[in-house]
Coordinates of C-alpha atoms in Angstrom, one line a residue:
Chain A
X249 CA -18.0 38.0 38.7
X250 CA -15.6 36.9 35.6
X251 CA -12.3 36.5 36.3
X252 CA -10.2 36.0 33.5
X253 CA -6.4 35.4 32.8
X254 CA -5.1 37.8 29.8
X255 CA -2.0 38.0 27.7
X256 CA -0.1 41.4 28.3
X257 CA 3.2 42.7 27.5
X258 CA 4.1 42.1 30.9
X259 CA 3.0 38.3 31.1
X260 CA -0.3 36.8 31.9
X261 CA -2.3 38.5 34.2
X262 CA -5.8 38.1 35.5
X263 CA -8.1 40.6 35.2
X264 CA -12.5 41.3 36.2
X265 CA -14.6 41.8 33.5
X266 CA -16.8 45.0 34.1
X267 CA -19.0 46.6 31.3
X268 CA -16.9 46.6 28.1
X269 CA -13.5 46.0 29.7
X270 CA -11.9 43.9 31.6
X271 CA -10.0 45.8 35.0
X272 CA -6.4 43.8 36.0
X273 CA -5.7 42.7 39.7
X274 CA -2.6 41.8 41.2
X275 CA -3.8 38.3 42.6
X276 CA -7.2 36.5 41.7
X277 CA -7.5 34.9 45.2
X278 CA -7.0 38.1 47.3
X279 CA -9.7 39.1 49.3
X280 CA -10.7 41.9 48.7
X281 CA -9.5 42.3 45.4
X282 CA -7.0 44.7 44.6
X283 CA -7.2 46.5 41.5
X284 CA -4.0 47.7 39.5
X285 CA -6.0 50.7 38.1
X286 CA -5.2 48.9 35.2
X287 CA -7.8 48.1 32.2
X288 CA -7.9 46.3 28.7
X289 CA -10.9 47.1 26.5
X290 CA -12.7 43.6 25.8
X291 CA -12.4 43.9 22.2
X292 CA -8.7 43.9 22.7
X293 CA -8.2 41.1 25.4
X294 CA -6.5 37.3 24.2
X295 CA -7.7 35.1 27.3
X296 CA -5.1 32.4 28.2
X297 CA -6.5 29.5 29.8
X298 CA -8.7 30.9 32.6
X299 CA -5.5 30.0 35.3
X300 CA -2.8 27.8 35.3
X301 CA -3.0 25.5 38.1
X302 CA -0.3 23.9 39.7
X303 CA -2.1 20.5 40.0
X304 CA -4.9 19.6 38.1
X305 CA -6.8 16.5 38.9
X306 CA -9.9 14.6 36.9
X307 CA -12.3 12.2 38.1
X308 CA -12.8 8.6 36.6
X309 CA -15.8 6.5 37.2
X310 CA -18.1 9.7 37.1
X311 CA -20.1 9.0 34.2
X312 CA -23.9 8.6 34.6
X313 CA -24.2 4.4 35.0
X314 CA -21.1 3.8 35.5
X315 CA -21.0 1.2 38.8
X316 CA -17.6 1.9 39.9
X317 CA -16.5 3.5 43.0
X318 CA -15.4 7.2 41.9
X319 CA -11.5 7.4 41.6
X320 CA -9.4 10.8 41.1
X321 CA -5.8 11.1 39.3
X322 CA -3.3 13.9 38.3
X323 CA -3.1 15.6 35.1
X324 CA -0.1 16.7 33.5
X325 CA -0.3 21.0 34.0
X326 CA 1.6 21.1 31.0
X327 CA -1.8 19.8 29.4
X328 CA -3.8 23.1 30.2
X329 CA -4.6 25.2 27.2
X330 CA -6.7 28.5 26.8
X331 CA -9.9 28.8 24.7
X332 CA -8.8 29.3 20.9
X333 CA -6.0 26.9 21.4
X334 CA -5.5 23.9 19.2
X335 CA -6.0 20.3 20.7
X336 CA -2.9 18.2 19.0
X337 CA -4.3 14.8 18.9
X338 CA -1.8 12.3 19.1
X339 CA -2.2 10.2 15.8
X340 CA -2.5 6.9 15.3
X341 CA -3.4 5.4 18.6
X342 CA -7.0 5.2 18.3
X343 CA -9.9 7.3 19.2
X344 CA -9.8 10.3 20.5
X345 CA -12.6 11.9 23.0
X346 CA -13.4 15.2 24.1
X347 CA -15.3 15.6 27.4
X348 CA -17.3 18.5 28.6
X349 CA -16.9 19.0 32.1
X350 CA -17.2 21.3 35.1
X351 CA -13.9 22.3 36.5
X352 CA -13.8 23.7 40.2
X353 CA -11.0 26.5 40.7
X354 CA -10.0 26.3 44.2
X355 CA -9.2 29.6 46.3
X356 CA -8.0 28.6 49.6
X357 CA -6.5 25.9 51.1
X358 CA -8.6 23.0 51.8
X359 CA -8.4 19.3 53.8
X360 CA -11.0 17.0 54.8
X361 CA -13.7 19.4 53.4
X362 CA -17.2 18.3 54.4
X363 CA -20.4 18.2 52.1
X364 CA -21.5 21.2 54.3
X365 CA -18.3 23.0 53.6
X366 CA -17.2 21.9 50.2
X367 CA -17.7 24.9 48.3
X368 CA -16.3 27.4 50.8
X369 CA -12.9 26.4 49.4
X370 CA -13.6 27.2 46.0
X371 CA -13.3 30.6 44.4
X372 CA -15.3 30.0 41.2
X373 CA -15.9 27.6 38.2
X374 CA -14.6 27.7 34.4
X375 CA -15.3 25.0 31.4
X376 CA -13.3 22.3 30.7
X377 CA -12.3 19.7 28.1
X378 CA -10.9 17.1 29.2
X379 CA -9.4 15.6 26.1
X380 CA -8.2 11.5 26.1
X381 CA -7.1 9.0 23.9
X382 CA -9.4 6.7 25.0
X383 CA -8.2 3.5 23.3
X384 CA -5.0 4.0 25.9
X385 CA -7.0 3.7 28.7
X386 CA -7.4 0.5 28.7
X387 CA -3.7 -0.5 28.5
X388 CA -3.2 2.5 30.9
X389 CA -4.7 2.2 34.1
X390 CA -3.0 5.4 35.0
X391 CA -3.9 7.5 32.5
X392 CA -0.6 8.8 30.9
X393 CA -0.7 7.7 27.9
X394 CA -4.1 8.7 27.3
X395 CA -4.6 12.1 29.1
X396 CA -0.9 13.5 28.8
X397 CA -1.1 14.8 24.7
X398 CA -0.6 18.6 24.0
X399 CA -3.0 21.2 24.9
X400 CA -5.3 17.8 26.4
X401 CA -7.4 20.2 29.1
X402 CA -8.1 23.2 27.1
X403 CA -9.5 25.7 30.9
X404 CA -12.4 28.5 30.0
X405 CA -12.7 31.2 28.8
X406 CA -13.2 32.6 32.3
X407 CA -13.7 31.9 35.8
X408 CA -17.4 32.1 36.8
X409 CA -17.3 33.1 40.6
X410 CA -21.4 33.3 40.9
X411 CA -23.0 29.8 40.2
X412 CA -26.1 29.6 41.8
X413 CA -25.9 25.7 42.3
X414 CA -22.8 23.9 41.0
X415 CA -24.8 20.8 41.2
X416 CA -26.9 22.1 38.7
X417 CA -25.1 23.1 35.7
X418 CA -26.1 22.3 32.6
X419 CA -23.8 21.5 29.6
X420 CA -24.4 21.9 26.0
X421 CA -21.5 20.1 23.6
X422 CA -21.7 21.7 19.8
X423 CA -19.4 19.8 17.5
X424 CA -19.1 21.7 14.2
X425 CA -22.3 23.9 15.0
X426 CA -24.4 20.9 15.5
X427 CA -25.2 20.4 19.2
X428 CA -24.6 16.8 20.2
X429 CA -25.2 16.6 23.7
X430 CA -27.0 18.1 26.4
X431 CA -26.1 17.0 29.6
X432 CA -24.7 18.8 33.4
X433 CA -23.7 18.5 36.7
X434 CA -26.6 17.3 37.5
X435 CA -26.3 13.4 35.8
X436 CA -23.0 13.2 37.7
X437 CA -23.2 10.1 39.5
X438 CA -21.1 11.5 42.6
X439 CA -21.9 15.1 43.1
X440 CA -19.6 18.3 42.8
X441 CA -19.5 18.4 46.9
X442 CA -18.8 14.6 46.8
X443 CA -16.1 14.9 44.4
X444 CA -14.3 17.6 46.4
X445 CA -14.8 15.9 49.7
X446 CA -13.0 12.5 48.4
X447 CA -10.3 15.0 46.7
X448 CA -9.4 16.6 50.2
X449 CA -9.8 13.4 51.9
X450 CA -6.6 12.1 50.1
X451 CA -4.8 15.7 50.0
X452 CA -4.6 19.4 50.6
X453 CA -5.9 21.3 47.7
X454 CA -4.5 24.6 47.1
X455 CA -5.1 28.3 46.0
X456 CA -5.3 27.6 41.9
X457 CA -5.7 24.3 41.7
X458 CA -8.2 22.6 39.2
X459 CA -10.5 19.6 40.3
X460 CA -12.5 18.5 37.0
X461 CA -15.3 17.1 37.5
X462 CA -16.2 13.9 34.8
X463 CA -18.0 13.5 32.1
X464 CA -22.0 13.4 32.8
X465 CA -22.4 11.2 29.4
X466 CA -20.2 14.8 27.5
X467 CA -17.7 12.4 25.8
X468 CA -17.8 12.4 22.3
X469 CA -14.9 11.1 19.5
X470 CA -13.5 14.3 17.6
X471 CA -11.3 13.8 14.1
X472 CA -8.9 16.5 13.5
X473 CA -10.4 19.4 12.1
X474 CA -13.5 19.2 14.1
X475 CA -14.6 22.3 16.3
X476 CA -15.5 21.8 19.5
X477 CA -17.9 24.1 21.5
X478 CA -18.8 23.4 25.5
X479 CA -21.2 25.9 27.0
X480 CA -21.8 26.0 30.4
X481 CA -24.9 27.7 31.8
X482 CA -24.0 30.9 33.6
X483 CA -20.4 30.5 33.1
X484 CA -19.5 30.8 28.8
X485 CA -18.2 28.9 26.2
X486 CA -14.6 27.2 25.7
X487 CA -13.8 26.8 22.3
X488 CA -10.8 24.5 20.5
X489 CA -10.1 23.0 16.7
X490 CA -8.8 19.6 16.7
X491 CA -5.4 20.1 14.8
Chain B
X21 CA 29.0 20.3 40.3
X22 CA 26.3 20.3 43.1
X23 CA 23.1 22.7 42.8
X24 CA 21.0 22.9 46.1
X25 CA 17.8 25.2 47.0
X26 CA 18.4 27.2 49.6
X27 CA 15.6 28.8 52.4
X28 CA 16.8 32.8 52.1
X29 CA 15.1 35.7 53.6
X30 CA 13.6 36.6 49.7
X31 CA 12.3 32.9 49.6
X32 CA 13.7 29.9 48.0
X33 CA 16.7 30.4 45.7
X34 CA 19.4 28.1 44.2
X35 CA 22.9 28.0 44.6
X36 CA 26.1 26.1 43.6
X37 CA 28.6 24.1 46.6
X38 CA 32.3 25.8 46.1
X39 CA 34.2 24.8 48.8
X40 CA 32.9 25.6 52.6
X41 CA 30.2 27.7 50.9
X42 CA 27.1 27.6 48.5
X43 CA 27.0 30.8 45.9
X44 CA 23.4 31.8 45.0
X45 CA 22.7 31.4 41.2
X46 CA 20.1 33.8 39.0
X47 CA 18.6 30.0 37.2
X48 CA 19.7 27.0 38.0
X49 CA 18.8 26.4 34.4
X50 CA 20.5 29.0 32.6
X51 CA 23.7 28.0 30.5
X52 CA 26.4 29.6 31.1
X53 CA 25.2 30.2 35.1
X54 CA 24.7 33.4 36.5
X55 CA 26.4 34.3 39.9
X56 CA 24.7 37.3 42.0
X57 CA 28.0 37.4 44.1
X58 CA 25.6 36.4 47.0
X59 CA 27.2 33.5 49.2
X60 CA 25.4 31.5 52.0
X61 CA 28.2 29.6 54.3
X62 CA 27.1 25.7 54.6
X63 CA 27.2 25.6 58.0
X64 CA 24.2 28.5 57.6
X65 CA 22.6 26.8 54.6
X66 CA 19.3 25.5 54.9
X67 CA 18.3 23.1 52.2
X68 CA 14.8 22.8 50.7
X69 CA 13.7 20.5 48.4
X70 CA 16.3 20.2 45.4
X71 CA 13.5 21.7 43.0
X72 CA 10.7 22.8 42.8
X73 CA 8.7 21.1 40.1
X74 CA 5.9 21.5 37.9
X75 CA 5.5 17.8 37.0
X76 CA 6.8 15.0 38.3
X77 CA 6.7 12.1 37.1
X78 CA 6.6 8.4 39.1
X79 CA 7.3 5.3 37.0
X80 CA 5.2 1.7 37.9
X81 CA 6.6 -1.7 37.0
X82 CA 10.1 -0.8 36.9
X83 CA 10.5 -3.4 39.9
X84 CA 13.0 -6.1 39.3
X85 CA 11.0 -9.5 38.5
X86 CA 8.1 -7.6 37.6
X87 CA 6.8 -8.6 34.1
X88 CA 4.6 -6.2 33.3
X89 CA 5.4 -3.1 30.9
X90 CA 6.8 0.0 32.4
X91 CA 4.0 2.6 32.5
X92 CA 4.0 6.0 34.1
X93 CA 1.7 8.2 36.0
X94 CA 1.6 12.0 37.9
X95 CA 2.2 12.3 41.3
X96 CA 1.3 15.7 43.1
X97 CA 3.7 18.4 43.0
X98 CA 2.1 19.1 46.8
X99 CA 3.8 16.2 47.9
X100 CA 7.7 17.7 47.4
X101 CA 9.7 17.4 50.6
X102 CA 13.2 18.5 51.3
X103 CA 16.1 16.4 53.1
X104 CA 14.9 16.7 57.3
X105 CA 11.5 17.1 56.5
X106 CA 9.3 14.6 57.8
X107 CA 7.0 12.3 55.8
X108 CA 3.2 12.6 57.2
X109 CA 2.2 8.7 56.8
X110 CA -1.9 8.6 56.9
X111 CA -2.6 6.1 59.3
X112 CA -5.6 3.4 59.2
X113 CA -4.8 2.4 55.6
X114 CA -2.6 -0.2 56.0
X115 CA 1.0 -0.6 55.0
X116 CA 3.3 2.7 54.7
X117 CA 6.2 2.1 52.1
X118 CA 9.6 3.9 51.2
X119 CA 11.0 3.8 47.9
X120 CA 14.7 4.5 47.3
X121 CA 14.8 6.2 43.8
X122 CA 17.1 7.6 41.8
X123 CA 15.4 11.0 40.5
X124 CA 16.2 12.6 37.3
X125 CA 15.4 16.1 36.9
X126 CA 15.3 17.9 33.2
X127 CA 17.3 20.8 32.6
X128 CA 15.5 22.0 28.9
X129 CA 12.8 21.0 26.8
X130 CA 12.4 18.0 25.7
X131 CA 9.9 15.4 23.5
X132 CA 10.6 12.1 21.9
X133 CA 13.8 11.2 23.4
X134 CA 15.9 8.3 22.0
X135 CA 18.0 6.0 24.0
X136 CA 21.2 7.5 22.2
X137 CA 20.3 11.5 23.3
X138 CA 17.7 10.9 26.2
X139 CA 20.8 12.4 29.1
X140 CA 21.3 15.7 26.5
X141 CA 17.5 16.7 28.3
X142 CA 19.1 16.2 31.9
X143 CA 20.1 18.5 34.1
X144 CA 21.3 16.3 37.1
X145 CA 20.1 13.7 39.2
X146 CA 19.0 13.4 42.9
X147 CA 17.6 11.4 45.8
X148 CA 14.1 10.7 45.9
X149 CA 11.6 8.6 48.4
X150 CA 8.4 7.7 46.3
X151 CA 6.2 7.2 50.1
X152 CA 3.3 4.8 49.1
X153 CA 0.2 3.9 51.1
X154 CA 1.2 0.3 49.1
X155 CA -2.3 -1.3 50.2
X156 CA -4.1 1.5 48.4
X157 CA -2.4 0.4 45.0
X158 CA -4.8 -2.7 45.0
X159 CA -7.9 -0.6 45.2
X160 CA -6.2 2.8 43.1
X161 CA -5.2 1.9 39.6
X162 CA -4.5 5.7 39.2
X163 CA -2.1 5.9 42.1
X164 CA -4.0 8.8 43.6
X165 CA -4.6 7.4 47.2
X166 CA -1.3 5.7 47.4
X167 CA 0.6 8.7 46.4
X168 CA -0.8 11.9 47.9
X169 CA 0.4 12.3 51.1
X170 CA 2.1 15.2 52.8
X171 CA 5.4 15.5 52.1
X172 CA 5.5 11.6 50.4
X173 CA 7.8 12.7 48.1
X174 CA 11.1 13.9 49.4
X175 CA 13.9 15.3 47.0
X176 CA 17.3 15.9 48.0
X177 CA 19.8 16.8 49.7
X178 CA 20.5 18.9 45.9
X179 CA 21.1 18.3 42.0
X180 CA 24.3 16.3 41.3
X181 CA 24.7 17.3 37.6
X182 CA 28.2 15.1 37.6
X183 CA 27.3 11.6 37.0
X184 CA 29.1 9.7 35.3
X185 CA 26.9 6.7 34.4
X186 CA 23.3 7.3 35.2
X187 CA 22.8 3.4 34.7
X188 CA 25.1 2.5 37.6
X189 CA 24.2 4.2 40.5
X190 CA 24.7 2.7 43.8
X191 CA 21.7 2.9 46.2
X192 CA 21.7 2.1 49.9
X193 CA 18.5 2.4 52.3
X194 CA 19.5 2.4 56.1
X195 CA 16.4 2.5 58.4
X196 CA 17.3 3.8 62.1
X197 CA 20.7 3.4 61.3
X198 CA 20.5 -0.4 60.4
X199 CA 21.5 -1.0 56.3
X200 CA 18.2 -2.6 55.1
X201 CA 18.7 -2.9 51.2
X202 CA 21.6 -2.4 49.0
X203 CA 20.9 -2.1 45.7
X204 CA 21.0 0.7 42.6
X205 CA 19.7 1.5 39.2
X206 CA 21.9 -1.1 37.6
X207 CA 18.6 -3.4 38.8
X208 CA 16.2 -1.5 37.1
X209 CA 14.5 -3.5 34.1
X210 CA 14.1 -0.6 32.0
X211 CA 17.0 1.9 31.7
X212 CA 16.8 5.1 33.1
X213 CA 17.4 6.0 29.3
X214 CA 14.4 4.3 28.5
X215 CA 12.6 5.8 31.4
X216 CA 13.0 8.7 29.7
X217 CA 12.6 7.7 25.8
X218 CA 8.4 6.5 27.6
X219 CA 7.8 9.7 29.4
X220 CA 8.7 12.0 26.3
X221 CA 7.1 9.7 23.7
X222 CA 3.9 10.5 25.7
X223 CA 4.6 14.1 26.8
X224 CA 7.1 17.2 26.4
X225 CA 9.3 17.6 29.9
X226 CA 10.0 21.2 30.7
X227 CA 13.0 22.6 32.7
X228 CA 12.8 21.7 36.3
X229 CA 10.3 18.7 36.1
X230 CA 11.3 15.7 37.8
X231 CA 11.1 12.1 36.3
X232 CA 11.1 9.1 39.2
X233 CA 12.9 6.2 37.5
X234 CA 11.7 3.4 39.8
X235 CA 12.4 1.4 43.1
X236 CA 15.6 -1.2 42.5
X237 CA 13.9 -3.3 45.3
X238 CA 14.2 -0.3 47.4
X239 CA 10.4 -0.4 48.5
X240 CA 10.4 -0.9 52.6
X241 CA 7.6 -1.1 54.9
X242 CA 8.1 1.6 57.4
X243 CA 6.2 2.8 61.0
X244 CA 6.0 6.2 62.6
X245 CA 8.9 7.5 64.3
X246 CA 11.6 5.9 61.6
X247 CA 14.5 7.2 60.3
X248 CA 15.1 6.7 56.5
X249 CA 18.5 7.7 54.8
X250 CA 18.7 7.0 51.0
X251 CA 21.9 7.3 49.8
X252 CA 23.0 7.7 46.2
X253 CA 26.7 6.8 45.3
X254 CA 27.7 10.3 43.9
X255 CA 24.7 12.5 44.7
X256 CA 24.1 11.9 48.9
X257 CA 22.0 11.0 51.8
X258 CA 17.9 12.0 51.5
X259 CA 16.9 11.9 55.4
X260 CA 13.4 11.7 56.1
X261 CA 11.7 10.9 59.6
X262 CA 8.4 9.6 59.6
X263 CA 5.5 11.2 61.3

């Protein structure tokens, strides 16, 4: 099932994509669903990011080779942009990377998951890029100066509830229509479970929150003007311009 | 003019102190404020967390003696606690700290601040205790396992938007009723101006985020079953019990 968030006249709402159209419901982590009755033809729809979280946190050390113990941080919300949304690179600080990860949307509340349990907390998966100025990182341990830019973790285009095997997704990276990498889940050194079981080991994860997932070798420099495509098997494709 | 956040029977709302009472606002944010004619007595009142916030924002190395540059980094919006509730210390990893801060929260949007209009962004200031699993720190550049506890980061008792020098506030910790540290944001190394001239040149603040300026050598070692009162000359008393 797609779930995606939509503009309407009455704010952003989410709304399942069936056939041609996508049908609105009052509250993406209800179970069941409830349905509004509601419906935008998907010719008509503008997706906003696919939700916005309340805390969204990425994963360091969780690039294929790297030796380091995996370590998680928090990104600024007020980084999350939809797809079709313009990355501002901040100028004149160096390089900037994209990264094509896996972001997990959680859907109920979750401590101390297990790697038996870890996906039962999670209502479904979207594409995200997790955009850095990676020259800061070095002179900023804690990633503020280099993950905190405008529209930095572009979230879409939809949430993806039915992934066969999260550890198994694989990611294509298409940089002005030339692909550049092809990568997934699956060269993550610490798997998706792994990742979500040190998360809740150190906190409560909530209903909406965003866990991304690193970079399995998707980082690439950008300049502005360069389009960025991530595909994610089974789940779509989040596009953003470098402005 | 104090602005608190009140526990109601329709959920959190905010409201001003007049007198013996507080008087419930529309948005604590909206200029001129709107009054529903709704009154709460204090003696009734129970306070929540000043604010609820979208971001907040912890500064590191604004220690006195510490040479390093000031740098910033997210802390979980999970981890707001009001005045009374208790602090969930995780056990087993070593030291537990307080930190007495003086917490700034933004009243309307605002990017690149200068030192000469970085207060025209503020909406008021209030009490905040930045918990720390401090033995983490060594091992957690990111500040993600020293700063996620359950309620590890208290704000309260309410927004004092009537200070009169931001620079000069007065801050007195008192541990089981013993003064432990007087000191205040006078003993900052960087301003809280220039607090928040580094945080916007790195980020836009929205309405209702909240912007830690640093511990004046109010950083105490604490064990379950302590009482911690931070007061703030002109704001109040933040009274946390550790659990």
């Amino acid at each position: 099932m797609r779930i995606a968030r939509l503009e309407t006249p009455t704010g952003p709402r989410h709304a399942v994509a069936s056939g041609d159209q996508w049908n609105i419901v009052t509250d993406p982590f209800a179970a069941p669903l409830v349905y509004t009755g509601e419906s935008i033809p998907a010719t008509d729809a503008v997706l906003l990011a696919a939700i916005d979280p309340r805390l969204v946190v990425g994963i360091g050390h969780n690039k294929p080779g790297n030796p380091l113990p995996m370590q998680a941080w928090h990104k600024s919300v007020h980084t999350v942009a939809g797809s079709g949304d313009a990355i501002y690179a901040v100028r004149g600080l160096g390089t900037v990377n994209i990264e094509g990860e896996l972001a997990v949307v959680i859907g109920s509340s979750a401590t101390n998951l297990t790697l038996e349990n870890a996906f039962d907390a999670v209502l479904g998966y979207t594409v995200a890029n997790d955009v850095t100025n990676v020259d800061q990182c070095a002179i900023d341990q804690r990633n503020f100066q280099g993950k905190s830019g405008k529209n930095y973790t572009p979230l879409g285009p939809w949430i993806e509830t039915e992934i066969a095997d999260p550890e198994n997704v694989a990611t294509e990276v298409v940089i002005n229509g030339d692909v550049i990498v092809n990568s997934g889940s699956f060269n993550l050194p610490s798997s998706v479970a792994a990742t979500l079981v040190y998360v809740t080991s150190w906190l409560t994860l909530e209903p909406g929150d965003v866990v991304l997932t690193g970079a399995p070798g998707t980082d690439i420099a950008v300049q502005p003007g360069d389009v960025v495509d991530i595909t994610l098997a089974g789940i779509g494709t989040l596009s953003n311009t470098i402005a």
